[in-house]
PDB file of C-alpha atoms in Angstrom:
ATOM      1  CA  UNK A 282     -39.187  39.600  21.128  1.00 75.00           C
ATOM      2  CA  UNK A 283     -42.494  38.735  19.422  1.00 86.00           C
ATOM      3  CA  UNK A 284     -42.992  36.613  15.734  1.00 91.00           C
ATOM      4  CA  UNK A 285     -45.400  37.045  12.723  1.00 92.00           C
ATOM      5  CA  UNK A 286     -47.363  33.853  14.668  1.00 93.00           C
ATOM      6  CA  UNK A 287     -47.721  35.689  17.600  1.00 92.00           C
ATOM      7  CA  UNK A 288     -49.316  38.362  15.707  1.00 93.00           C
ATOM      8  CA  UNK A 289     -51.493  36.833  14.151  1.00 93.00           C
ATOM      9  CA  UNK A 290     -52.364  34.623  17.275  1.00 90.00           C
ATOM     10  CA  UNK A 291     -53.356  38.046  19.092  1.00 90.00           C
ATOM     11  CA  UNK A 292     -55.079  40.136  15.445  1.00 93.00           C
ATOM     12  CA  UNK A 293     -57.227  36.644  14.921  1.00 90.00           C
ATOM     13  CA  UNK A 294     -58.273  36.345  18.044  1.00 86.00           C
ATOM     14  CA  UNK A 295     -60.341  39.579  17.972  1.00 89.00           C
ATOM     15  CA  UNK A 296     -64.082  39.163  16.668  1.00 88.00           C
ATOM     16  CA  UNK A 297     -64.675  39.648  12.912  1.00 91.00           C
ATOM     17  CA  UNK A 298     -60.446  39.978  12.069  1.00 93.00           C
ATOM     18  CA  UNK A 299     -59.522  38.469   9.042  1.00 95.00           C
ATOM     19  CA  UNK A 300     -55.661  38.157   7.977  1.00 96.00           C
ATOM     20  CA  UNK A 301     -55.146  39.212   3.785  1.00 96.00           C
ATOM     21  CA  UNK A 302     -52.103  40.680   1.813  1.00 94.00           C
ATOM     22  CA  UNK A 303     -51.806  44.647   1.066  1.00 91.00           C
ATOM     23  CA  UNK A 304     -49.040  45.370  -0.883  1.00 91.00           C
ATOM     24  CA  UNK A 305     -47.120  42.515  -0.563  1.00 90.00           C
ATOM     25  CA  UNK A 306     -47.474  42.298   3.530  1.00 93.00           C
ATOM     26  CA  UNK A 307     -49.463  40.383   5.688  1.00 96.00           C
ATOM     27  CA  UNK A 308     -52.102  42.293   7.366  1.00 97.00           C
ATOM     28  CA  UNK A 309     -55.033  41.843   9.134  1.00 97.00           C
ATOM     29  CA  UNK A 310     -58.564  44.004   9.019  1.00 97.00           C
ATOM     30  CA  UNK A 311     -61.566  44.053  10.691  1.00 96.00           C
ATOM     31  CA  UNK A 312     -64.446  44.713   8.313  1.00 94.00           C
ATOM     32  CA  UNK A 313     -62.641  46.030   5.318  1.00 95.00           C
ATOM     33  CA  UNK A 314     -60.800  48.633   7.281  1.00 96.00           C
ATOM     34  CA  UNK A 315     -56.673  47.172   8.235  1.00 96.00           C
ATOM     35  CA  UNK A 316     -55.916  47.654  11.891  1.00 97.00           C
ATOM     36  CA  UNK A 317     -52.155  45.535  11.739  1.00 97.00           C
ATOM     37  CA  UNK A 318     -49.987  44.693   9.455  1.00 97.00           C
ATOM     38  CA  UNK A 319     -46.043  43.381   8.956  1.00 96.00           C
ATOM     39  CA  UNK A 320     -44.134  45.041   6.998  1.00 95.00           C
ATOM     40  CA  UNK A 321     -40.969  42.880   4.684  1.00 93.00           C
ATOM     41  CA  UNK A 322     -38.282  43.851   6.921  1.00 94.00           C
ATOM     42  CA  UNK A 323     -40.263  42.412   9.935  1.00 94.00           C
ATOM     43  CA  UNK A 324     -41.787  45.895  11.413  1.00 96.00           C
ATOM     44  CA  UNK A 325     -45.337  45.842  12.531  1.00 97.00           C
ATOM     45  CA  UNK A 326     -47.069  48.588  11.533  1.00 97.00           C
ATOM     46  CA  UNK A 327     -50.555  49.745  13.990  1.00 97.00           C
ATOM     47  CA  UNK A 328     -53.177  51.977  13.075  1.00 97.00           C
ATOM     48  CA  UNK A 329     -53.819  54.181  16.521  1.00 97.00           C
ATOM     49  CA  UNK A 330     -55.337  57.378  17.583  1.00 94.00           C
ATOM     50  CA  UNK A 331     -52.581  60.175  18.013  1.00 94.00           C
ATOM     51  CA  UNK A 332     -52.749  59.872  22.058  1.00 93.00           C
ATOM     52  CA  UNK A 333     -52.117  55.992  21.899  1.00 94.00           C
ATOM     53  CA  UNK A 334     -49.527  56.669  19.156  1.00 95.00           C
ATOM     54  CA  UNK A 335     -47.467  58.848  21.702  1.00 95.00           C
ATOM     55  CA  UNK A 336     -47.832  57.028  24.513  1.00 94.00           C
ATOM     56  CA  UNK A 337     -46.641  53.605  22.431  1.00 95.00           C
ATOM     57  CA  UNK A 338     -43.355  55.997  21.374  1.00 96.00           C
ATOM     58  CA  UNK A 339     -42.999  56.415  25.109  1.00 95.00           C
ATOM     59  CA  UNK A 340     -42.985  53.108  25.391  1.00 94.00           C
ATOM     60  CA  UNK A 341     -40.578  52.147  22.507  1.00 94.00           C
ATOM     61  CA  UNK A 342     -38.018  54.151  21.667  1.00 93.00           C
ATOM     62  CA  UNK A 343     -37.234  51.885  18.617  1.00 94.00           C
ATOM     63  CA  UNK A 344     -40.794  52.623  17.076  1.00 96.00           C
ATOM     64  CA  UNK A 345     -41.869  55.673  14.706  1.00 97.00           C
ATOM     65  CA  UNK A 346     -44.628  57.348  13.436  1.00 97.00           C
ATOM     66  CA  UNK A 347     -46.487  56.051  10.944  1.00 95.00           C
ATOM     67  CA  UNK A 348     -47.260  58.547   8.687  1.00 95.00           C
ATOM     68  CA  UNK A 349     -49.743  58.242   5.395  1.00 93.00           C
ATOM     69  CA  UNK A 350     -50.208  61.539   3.116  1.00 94.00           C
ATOM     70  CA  UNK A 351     -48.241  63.681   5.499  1.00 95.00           C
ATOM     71  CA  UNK A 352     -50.562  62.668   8.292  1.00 94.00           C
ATOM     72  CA  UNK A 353     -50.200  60.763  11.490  1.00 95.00           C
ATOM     73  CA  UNK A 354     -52.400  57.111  11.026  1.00 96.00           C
ATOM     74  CA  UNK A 355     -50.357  55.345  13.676  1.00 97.00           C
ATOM     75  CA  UNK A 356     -47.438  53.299  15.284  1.00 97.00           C
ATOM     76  CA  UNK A 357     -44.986  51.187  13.603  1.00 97.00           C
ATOM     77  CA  UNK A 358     -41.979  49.107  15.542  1.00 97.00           C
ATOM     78  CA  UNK A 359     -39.815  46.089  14.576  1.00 96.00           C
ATOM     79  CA  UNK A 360     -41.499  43.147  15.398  1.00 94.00           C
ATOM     80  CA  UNK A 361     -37.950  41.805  18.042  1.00 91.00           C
ATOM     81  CA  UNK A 362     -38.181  45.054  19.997  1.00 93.00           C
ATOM     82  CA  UNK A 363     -41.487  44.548  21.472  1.00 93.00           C
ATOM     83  CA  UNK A 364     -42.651  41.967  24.043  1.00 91.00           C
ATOM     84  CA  UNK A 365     -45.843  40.267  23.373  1.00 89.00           C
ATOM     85  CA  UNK A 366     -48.165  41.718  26.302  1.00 90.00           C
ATOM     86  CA  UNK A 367     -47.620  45.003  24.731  1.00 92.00           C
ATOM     87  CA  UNK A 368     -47.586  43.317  21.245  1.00 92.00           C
ATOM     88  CA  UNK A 369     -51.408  42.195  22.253  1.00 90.00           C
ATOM     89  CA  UNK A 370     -52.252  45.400  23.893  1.00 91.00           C
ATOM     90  CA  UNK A 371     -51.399  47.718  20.702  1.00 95.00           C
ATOM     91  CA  UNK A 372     -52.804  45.272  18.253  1.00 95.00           C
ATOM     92  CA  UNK A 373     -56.149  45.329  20.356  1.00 93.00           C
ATOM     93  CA  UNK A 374     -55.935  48.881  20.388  1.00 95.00           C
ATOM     94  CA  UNK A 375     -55.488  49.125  16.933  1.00 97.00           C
ATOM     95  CA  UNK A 376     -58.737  46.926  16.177  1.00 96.00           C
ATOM     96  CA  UNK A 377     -60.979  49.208  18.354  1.00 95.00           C
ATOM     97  CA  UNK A 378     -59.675  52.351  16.586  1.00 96.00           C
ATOM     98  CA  UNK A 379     -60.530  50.473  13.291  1.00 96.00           C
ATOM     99  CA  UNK A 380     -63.793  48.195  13.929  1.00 95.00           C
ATOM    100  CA  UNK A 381     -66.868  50.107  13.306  1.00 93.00           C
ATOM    101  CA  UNK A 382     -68.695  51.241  16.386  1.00 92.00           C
ATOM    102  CA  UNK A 383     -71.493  48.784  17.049  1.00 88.00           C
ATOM    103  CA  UNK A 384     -68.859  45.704  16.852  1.00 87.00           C
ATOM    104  CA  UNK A 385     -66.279  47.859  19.014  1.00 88.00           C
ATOM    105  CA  UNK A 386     -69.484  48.529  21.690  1.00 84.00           C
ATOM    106  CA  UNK A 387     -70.630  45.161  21.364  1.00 79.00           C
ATOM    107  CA  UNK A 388     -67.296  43.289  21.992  1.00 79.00           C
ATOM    108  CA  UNK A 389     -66.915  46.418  24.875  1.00 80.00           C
ATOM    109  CA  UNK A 390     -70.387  45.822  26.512  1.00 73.00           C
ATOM    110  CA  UNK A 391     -69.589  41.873  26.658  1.00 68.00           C
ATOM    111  CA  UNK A 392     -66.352  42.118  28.009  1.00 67.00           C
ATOM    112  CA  UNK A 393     -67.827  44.693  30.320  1.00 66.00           C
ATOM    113  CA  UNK A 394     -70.559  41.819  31.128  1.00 58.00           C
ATOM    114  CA  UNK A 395     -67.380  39.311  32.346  1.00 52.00           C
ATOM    115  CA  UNK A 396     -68.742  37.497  35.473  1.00 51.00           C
ATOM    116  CA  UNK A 397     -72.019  39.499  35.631  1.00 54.00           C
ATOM    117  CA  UNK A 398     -75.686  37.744  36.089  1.00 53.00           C
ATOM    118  CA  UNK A 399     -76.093  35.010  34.228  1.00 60.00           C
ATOM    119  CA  UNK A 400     -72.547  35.059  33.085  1.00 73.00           C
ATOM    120  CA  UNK A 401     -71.379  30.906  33.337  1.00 83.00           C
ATOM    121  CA  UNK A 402     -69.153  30.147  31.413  1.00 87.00           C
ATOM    122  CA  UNK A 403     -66.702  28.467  33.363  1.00 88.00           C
ATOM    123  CA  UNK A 404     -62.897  29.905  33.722  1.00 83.00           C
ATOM    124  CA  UNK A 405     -61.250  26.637  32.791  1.00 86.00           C
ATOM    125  CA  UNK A 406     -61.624  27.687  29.139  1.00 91.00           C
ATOM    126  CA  UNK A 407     -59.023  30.563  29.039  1.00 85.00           C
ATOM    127  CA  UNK A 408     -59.486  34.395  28.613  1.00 82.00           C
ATOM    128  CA  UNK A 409     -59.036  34.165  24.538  1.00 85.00           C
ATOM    129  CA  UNK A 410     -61.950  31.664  24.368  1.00 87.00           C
ATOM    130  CA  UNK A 411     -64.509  33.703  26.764  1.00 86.00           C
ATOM    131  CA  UNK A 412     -63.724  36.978  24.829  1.00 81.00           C
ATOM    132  CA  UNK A 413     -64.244  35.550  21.851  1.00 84.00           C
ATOM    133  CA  UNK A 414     -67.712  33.724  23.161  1.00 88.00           C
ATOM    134  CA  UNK A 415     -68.639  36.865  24.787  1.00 82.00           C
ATOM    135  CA  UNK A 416     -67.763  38.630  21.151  1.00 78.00           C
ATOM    136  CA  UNK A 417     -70.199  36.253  19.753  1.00 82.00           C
ATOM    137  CA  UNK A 418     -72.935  37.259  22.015  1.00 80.00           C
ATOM    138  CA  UNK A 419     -72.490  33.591  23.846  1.00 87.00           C
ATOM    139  CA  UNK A 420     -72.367  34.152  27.593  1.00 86.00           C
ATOM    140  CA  UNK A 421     -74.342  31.532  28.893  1.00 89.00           C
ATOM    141  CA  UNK A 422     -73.913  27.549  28.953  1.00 92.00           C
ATOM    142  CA  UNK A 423     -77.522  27.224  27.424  1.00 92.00           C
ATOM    143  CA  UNK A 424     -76.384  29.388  24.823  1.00 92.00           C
ATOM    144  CA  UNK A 425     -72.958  27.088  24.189  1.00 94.00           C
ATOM    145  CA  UNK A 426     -75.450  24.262  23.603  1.00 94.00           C
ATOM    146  CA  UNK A 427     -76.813  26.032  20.720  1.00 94.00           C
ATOM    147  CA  UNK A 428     -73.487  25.828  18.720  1.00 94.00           C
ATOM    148  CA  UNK A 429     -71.841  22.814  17.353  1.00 93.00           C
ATOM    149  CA  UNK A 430     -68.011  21.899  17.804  1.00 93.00           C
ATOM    150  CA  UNK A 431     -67.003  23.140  14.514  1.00 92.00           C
ATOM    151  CA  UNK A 432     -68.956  26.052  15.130  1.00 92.00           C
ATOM    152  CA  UNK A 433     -67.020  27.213  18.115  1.00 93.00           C
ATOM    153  CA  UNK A 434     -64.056  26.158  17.278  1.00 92.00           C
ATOM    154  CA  UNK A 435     -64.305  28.439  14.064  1.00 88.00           C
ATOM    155  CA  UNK A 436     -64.230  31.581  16.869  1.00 87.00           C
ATOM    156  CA  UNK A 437     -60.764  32.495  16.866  1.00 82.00           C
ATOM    157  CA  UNK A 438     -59.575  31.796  20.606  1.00 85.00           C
ATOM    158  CA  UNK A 439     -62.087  28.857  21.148  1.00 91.00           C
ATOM    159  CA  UNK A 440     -59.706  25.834  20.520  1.00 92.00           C
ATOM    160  CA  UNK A 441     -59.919  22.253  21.511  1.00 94.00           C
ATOM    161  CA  UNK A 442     -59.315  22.869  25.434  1.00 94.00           C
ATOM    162  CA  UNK A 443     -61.999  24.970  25.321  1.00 93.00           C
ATOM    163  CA  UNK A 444     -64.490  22.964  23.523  1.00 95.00           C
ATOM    164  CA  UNK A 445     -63.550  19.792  25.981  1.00 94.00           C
ATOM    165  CA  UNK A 446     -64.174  22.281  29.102  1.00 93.00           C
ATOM    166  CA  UNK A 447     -67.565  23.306  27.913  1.00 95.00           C
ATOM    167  CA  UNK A 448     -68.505  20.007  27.043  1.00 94.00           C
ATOM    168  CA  UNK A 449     -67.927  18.725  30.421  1.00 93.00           C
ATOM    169  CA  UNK A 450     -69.645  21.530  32.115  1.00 92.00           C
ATOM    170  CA  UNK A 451     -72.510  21.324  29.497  1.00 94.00           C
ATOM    171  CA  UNK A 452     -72.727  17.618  30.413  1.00 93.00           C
ATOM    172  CA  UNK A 453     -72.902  18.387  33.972  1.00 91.00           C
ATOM    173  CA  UNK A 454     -76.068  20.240  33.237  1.00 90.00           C
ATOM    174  CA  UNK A 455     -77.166  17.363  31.408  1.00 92.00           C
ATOM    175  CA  UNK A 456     -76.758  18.970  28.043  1.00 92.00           C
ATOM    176  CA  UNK A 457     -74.670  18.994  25.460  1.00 93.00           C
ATOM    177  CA  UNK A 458     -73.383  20.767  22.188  1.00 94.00           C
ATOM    178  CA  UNK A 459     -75.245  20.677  18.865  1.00 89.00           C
ATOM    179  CA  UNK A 460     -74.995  16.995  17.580  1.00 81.00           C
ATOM    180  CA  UNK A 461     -73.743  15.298  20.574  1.00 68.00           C
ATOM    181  CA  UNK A 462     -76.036  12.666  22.566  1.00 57.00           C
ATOM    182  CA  UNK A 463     -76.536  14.240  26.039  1.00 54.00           C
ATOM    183  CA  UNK A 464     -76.385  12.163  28.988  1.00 55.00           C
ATOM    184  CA  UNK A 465     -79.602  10.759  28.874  1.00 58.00           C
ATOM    185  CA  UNK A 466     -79.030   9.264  25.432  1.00 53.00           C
ATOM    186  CA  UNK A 467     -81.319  12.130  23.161  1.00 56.00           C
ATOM    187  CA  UNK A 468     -79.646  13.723  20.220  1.00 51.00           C
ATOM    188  CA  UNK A 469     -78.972  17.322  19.862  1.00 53.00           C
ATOM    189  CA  UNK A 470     -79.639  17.505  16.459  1.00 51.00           C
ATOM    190  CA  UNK A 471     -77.637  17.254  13.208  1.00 47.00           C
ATOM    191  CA  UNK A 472     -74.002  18.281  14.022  1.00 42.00           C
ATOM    192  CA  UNK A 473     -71.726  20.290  12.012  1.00 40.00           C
ATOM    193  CA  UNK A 474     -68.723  18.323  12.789  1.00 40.00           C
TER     194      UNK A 474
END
């Protein structure tokens, strides 16, 4: 059984997803274009491609077709009868059917990248935080040190943990975020935080 936060936890943490209202709901888009949204009764409705729309009625015989204009635009299940691995997998889904290409490729072609040269950012800070660092284009420790702490922590899946993991690894390098001293007492520059 999944919630409306856990939801949200998984559209947000997708690069570029923003949550709004549309008709009265809460939904979330990417760009404009809504990939998710919940309806009143507590159903989540999912924009997918026809092939992922069977395969997720396969999966949950509670779920229907969502249907727009006498056309098929998706998936839509109550929120209780889905578990949230596959609650994450269909609301990913649903983004990359909606984002536009390049962002879709990008966000592809970095997670694609995971643990390849020059790839060090260490696994202490959690799968949501990488992907979303790797969404950002942000693969590298050198790169981290570019960015201040509000400034990652505004990446949906980079939280605190995260930010104290790189920091400690940064410092190990003898650098540090944007704004922080690093350990031989220079300034990073003016921080954002």
């Amino acid at each position: 059984m999944t919630t409306v936060p856990q939801l949200r936890k998984s559209a947000l943490a997708l690069p570029e997803a923003e949550e709004g209202r549309h008709f009265g709901m809460v939904a979330f888009s990417v760009r404009g274009r809504g990939f998710a949204s919940v309806t009143k009764d507590g159903r989540v409705q999912l924009h997918l491609p026809l092939e992922e729309t069977d395969a997720a009625l396969a999966a949950h015989p509670a779920g229907e077709r969502l249907v727009r204009r006498g056309a098929p635009i998706g998936f839509r299940v109550p929120l209780a009868d889905i578990d949230g691995k596959d609650l994450n997998a269909l609301v990913r889904a649903a983004w990359f059917s909606r984002a536009p290409k390049r962002l879709a490729a990008a966000l592809a072609a970095a997670e694609a990248g995971a643990g390849g040269p020059g790839d060090d950012l260490p696994a202490g800070i959690g799968r949501p935080a990488t992907q979303a660092l790797r969404g950002a284009g942000v693969t590298t420790l050198e790169q981290v040190a570019q960015h201040s702490r509000a400034e990652l922590l505004a990446l949906h899946g980079v939280g605190p943990k995260a930010v104290r993991v790189l920091s400690e690894a940064l410092e190990q390098r003898g650098l540090a975020l944007r704004g922080r001293m690093t350990p031989d007492g220079r300034c990073r520059g003016p921080s954002a935080a």
